[in-house]
Structure formats: C-alpha cells, structure tokens
Coordinates of C-alpha atoms and ligand atoms in Angstrom, one line a residue:
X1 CA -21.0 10.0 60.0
X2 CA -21.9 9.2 56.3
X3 CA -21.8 10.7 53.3
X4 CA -25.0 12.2 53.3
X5 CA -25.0 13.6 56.4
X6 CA -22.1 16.1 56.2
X7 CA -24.7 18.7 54.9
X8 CA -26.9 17.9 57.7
X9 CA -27.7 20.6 60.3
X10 CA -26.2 19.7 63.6
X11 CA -28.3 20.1 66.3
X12 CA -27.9 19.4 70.5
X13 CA -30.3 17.5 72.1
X14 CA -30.6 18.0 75.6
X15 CA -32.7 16.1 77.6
X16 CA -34.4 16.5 81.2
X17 CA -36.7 13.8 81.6
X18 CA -40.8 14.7 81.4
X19 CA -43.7 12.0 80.3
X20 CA -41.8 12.0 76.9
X21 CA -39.2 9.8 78.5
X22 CA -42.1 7.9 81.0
X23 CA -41.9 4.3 81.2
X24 CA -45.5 2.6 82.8
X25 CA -46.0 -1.5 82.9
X26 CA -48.5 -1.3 80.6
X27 CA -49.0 0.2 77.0
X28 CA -52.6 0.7 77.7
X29 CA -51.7 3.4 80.7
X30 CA -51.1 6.7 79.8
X31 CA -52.1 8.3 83.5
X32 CA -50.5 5.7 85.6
X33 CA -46.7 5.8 84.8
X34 CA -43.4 7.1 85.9
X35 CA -41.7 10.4 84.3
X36 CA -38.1 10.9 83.6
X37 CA -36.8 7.2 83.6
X38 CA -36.2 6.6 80.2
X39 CA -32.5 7.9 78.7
X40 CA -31.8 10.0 75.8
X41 CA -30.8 7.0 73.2
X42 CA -34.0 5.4 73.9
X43 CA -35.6 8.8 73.1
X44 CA -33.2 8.4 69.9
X45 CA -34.2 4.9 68.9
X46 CA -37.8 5.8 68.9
X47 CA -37.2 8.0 66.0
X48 CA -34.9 6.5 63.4
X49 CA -36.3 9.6 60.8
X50 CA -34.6 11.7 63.0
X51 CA -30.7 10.6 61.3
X52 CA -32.2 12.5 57.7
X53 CA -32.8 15.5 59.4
X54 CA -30.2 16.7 61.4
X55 CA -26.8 15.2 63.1
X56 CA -27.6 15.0 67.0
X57 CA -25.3 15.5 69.5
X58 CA -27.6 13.9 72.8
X59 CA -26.8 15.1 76.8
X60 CA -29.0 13.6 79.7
X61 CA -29.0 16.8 81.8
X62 CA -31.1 15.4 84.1
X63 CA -34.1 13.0 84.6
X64 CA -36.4 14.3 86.5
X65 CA -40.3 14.7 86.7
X66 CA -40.5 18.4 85.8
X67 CA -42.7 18.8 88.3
X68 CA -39.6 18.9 90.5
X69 CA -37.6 21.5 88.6
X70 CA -35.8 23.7 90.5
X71 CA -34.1 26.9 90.1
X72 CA -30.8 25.5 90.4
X73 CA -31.5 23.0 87.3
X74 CA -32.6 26.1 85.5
X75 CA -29.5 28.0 85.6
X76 CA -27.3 24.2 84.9
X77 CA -29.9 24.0 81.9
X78 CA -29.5 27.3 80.4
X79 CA -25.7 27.7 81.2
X80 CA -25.3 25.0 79.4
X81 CA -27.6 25.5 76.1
X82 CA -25.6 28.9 76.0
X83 CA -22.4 27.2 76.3
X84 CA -23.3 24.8 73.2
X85 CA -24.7 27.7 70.7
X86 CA -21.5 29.2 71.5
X87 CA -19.7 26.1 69.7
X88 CA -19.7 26.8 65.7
X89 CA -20.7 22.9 65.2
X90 CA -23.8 23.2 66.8
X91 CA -26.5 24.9 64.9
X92 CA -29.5 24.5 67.2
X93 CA -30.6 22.7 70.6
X94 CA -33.3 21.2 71.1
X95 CA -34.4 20.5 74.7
X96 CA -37.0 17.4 76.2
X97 CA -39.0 18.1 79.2
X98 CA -41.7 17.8 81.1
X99 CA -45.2 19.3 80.4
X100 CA -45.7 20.8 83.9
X101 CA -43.3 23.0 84.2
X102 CA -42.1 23.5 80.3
X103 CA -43.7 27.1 80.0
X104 CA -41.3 28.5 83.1
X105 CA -38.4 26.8 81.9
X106 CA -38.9 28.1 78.0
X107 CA -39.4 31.7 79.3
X108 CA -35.9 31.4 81.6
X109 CA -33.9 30.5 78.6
X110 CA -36.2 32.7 76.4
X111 CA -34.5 35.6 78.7
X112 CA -31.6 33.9 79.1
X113 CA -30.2 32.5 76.2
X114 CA -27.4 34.7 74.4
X115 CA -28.0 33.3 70.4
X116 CA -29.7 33.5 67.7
X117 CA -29.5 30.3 66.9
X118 CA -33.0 27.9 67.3
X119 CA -33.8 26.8 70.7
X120 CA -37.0 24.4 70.9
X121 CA -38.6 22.5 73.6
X122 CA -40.9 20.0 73.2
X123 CA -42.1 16.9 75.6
X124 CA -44.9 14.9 75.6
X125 CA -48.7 13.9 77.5
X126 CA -48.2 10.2 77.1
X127 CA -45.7 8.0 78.4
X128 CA -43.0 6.3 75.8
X129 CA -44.4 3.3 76.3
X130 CA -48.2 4.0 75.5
X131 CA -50.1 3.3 72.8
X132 CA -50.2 6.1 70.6
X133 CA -47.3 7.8 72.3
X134 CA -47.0 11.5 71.1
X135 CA -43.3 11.8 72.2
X136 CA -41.4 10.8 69.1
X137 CA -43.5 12.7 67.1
X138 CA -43.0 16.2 68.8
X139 CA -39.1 15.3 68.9
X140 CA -39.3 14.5 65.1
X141 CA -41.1 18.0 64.8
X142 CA -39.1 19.9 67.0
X143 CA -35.9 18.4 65.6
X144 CA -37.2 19.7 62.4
X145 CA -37.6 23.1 63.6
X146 CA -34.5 24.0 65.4
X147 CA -33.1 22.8 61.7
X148 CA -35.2 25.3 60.0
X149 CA -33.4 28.8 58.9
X150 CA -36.9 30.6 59.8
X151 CA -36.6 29.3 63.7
X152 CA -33.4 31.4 64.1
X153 CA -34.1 34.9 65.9
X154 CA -37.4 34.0 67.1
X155 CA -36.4 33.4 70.8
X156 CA -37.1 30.3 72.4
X157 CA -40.1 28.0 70.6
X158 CA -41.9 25.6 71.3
X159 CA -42.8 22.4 68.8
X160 CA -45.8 20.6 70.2
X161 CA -48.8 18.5 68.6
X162 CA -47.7 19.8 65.1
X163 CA -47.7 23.5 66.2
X164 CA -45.0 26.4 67.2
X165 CA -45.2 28.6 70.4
X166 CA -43.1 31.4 71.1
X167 CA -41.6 30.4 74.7
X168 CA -42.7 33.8 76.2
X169 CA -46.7 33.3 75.8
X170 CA -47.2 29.4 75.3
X171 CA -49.0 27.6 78.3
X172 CA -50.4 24.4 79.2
X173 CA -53.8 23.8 79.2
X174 CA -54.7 20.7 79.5
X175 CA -54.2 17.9 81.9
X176 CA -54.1 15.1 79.4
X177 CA -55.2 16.4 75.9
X178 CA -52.6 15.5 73.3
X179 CA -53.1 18.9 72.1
X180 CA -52.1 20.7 75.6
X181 CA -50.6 24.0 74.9
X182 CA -52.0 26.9 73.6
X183 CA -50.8 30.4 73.1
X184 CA -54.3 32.0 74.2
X185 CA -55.3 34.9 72.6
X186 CA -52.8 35.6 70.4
X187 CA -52.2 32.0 68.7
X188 CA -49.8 29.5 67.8
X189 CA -46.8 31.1 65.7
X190 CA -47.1 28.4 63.2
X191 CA -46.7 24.6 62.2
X192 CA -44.7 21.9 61.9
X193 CA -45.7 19.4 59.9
X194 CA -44.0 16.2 57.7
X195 CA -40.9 18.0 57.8
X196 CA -42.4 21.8 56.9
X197 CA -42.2 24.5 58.5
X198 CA -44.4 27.2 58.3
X199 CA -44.5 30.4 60.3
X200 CA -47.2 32.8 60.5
X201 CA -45.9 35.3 62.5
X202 CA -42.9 36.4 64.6
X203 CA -42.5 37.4 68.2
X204 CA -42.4 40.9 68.9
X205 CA -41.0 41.5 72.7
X206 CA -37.3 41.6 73.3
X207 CA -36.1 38.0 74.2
X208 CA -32.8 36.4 73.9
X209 CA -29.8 39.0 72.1
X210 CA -31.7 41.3 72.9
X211 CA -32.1 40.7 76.3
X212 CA -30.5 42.4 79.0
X213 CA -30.7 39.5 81.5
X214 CA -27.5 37.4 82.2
X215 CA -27.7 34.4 84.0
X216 CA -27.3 34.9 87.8
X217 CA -24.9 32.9 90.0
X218 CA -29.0 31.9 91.9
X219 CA -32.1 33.2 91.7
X220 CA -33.7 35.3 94.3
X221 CA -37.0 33.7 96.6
X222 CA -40.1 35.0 94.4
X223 CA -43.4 32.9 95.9
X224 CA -46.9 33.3 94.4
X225 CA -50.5 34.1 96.3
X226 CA -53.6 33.3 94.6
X227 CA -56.5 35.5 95.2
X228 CA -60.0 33.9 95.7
X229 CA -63.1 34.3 97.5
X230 CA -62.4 34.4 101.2
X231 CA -58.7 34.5 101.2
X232 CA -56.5 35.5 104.2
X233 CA -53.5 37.3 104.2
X234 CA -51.5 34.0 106.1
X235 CA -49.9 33.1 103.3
X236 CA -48.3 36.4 102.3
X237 CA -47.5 37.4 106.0
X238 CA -45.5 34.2 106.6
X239 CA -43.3 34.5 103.1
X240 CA -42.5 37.9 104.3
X241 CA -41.4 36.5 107.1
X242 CA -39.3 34.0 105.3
X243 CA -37.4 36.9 103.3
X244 CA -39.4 36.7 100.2
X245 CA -37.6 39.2 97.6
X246 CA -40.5 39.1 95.5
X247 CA -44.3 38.5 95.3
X248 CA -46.5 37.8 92.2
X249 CA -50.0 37.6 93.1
X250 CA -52.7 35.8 90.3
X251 CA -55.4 38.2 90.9
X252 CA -59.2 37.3 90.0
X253 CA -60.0 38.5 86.5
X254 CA -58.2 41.9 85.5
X255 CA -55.5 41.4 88.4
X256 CA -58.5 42.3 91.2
X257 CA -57.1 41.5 95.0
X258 CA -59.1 40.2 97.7
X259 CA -59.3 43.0 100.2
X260 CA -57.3 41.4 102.8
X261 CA -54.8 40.2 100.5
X262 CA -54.5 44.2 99.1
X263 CA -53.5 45.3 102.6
X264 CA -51.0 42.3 103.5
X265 CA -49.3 43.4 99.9
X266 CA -49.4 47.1 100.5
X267 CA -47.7 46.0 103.6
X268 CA -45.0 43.8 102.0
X269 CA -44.2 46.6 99.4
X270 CA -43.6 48.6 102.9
X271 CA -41.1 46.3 103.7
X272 CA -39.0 46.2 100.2
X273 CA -41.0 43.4 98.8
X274 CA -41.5 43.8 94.9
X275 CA -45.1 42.7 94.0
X276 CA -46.3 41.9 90.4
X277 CA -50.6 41.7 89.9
X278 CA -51.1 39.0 87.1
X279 CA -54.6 37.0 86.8
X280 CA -55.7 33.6 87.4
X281 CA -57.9 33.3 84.5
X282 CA -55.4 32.1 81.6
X283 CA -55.7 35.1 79.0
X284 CA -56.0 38.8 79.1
X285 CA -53.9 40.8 80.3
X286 CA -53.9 43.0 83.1
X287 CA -54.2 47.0 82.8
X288 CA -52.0 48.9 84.9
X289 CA -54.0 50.4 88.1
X290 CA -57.4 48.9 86.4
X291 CA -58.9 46.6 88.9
X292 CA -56.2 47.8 91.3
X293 CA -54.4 51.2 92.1
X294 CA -51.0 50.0 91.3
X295 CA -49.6 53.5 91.6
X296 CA -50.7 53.5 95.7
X297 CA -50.0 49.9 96.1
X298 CA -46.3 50.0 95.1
X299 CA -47.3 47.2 92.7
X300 CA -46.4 46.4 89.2
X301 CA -48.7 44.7 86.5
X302 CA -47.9 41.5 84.5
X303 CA -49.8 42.7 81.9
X304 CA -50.2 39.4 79.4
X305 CA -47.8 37.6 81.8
X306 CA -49.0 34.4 83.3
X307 CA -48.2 34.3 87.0
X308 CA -45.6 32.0 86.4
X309 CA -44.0 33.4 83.6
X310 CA -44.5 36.9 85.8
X311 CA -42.3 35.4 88.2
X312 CA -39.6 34.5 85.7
X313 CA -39.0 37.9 85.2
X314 CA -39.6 39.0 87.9
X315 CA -36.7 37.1 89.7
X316 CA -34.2 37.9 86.8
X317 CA -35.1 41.2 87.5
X318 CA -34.3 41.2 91.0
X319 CA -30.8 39.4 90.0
X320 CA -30.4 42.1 88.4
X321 CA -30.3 44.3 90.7
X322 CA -33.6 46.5 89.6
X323 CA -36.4 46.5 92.2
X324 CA -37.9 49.9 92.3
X325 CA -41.9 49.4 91.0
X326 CA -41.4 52.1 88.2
X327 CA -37.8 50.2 86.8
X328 CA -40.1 46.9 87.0
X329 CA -42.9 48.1 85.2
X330 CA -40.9 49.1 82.2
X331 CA -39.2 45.9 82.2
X332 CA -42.8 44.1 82.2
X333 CA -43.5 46.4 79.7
X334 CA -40.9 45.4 77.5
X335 CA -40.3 41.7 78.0
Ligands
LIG401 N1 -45.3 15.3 85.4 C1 -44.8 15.2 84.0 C2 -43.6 16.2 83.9 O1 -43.9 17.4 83.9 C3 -45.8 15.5 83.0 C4 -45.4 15.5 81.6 O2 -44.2 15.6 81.2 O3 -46.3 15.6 80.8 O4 -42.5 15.8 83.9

C-alpha cells in the first residue's frame, strides 16, 4: 500500500463471472464469445484508474455464465458479501456478474444483505476482449459508487452505462444495447459519471436492515407459468406434481390469466401452493383482484414486481415460514 492510499475507501470486489469477464477469438465479436472465463486480476488490470479510487480486496466466487446461476450460488454469494460488511476494513463490495440474471441476484442480496454499507453490481454486454468493451468502464463506475458516502443505505444498486438502479426495480431490457437496464416507470436513481456521483432520488420500500429476511440454509422450489393465448394448464399440473412450494404466474397485461391456467391455479392454491399474479409486459403494476379476483383465487399480487423478482420474494418468504395469501400480500406490499 502507498502513501496515498491509506485514506482510500476499501472496497471488496467479488466477482462471478458474466460477459464482463468473456473472452471471444476475435475483438470484432461481441455476440460470439464465451462468459465467465476471464479471472478477477485481469478484470483489475483493465482498469489501472481503479488504484485512485478505492483499495480493492478481489474474490473469484465463481465463474460462471449467469445464465446458470443457481440458488445455491445465491446463498454462497450473499453469505459471503454479509460476511465481508461485517469486517470494519471493508467499506463497500462491489459484485461482477452476468447481465442475464443480475436483476434476481441484486434483489436476493437487496433482501438479504444485513448492512448499510454500499453494495453494487455491475457487468457488462460486451465481452473483455471486444472493441469498445463496456466492462471496465461500469467497474470504474461502480467502484466509484460503492466508495461514495450517498450509496450507503440505499439497499443494493446497480452502476451500469453511467447510471444507478435500485436493485429492487432495475431490469434488463435489452439483448445487446450497451445501455440494457432500465428501471421502467419510475427511472434510474441517478448517475455515475467521471468519478461523480449524483443521486436523484432514494429508494423507498424496506430492503436490507430493514429487512426481515435472513438467509435460509436453501431456498424453497418456486417455478414460474407464463400466460398467453392458448395456454394449457400442463405446465402448472406437472410442477404440482413435483412439490412446487410456490407459483408466480406473469399474467397478460394487468396480471389477467388464461382461463384454463385460472382453474389449474385455483387448484394448486387447494393444494397449499402459494401463487403470486405479476405481468409479462415489463412495467405497471398489478392491482390487487383487478384483472383477477385474487380474494377467490387464494392468490397474491406482485404489484410492480417483475415475475422474477416476484419469485425472489416469494421464496424468502416461504423460508420464512409465512405462506398464508393475506401474510404474503402484506409482504408484497411492503418489499
Ligand atoms: N450470458 C451472459 C451472462 O449473463 C450475458 C452477460 O453477462 O451479458 O453471464
């Protein structure tokens, strides 16, 4: 350590794998590669600004395509992020991953994590070795913002393309714009930029401290049905079958259920499975028995919830022991 950097903010970096650490054979690809094969000191070599703003302690968790995330990563991930915030030398973590699956993974911790210290994702569209690669960049930026005093208490964020998302509405929308998540509706919470920080807003729903989830020893089997012209009720039938705890079901427009798939979840609920209604269509939310009668149904809406972020919750929730549709929907009320 130098001189200079005693004062520096000290900051985890732990990374997963993702497009940000993609290698492909050919600088000119940025569709054609392979995700998760390049290691965390490459990812650190890429940005030599990084050494003036923070001091970075770097873990390769995993390397995987995120793609392949699974719940038992999740729970490695997030024991661990809680395990380093809990260390007075480390003042934020920041966390590399893959586009696909970022959202799900930002919401876990988001209801997860036990600090108020900064937690920030951030990954990347093109491979490391493109042209133009936007990875070191959004590690630069997000870097930058888990070293910011404004990132602490705002939950889980995420830094990408210059802008900040609050973990709990942020989704992907774009299969290879360099500018692929959004917050619909509501907006970005702010910017990154040049090493400012600026935020416009602050996230209202309980997350983190004041969360009451702990992380499980596993999470429970939570499976989601789509709704769509002509759909069948095989789907749902056979994950009752399985032992499904849980159903979330990405509804047409305001959470409305193809008839057939209505009965075969009015049937599920029969059978102690907890069914959240959330919508395909990417922003909205979804009014409690609007374009379903939630009340008859034994159902629970996601309100602005994404289906995948519905399920997140709605598997801590079952961890937790609370499966009753009124106990859920104040939970989806609150989170
Ligand atoms: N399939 C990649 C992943 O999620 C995509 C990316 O990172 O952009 O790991």
């Amino acid at each position: 350590m130098t001189k200079s950097d005693i004062s520096l903010p000290r900051i985890a970096l732990l990374a997963t794998g993702g497009t940000i650490a993609g290698q492909a054979g050919d600088a000119s690809k940025t569709a054609g590669y392979k995700a998760g094969v390049v290691g965390v000191d490459k990812l650190l070599d890429a940005v030599p600004a990084l050494t003036q703003v923070a001091q970075i302690h770097a873990e390769q968790v995993a390397s995987i395509d995120s793609k392949d995330m699974s719940t038992a990563l999740w729970l490695t991930l997030a024991a661990r992020v809680n395990a380093l915030l809990e260390e007075d030398d480390i003042d934020g973590v920041v966390i590399t991953h893959g586009t696909d699956t970022l959202e799900e993974t930002a919401y876990l911790l988001h209801l997860t994590v036990k600090s108020e210290k900064p937690v920030v994702l951030t990954a990347a569209m093109r491979p490391s070795t493109a042209l133009s690669a936007d990875g070191p960049l959004n590690l630069l930026n997000a870097v930058t913002l888990a070293a910011h005093d404004g990132a602490a208490g705002q939950g889980v964020l995420v830094a990408f393309n210059n802008q900040i998302h609050s973990a709990r509405d942020v989704t992907k929308t774009s299969t290879y714009a360099v500018d692929a998540f959004r917050t619909p509706e509501f907006g970005a919470l702010g910017w990154v930029q040049d090493g400012r920080v600026d935020f416009q807003r602050g996230v209202v729903r309980r997350h983190t401290v004041g969360s009451q989830f702990d992380l499980p020893a596993a999470l429970p089997a939570v499976e989601i049905v789509t709704s769509y012209a002509g759909a069948s009720r095989t789907a749902i039938d056979a994950f009752v079958a399985a032992g499904v705890k849980g159903l979330v079901v990405a509804g047409t427009g305001n959470g409305s259920i193809h008839a057939a798939l209505q009965q075969a979840l009015a049937d599920a609920v029969k059978q102690g499975v907890a069914v959240v209604r959330s919508s395909r269509v990417g922003s909205g939310h979804v009014m409690r028995n609007g374009a379903a009668p939630d009340d008859a149904l034994g159902s629970v809406s996601a309100g602005t919830l994404n289906p995948y972020k519905a399920r997140v919750l709605l598997m801590l929730s079952i961890a937790a022991g609370i499966t009753d549709a009124t106990a859920l929907q104040q939970l989806f009320d609150t989170y």
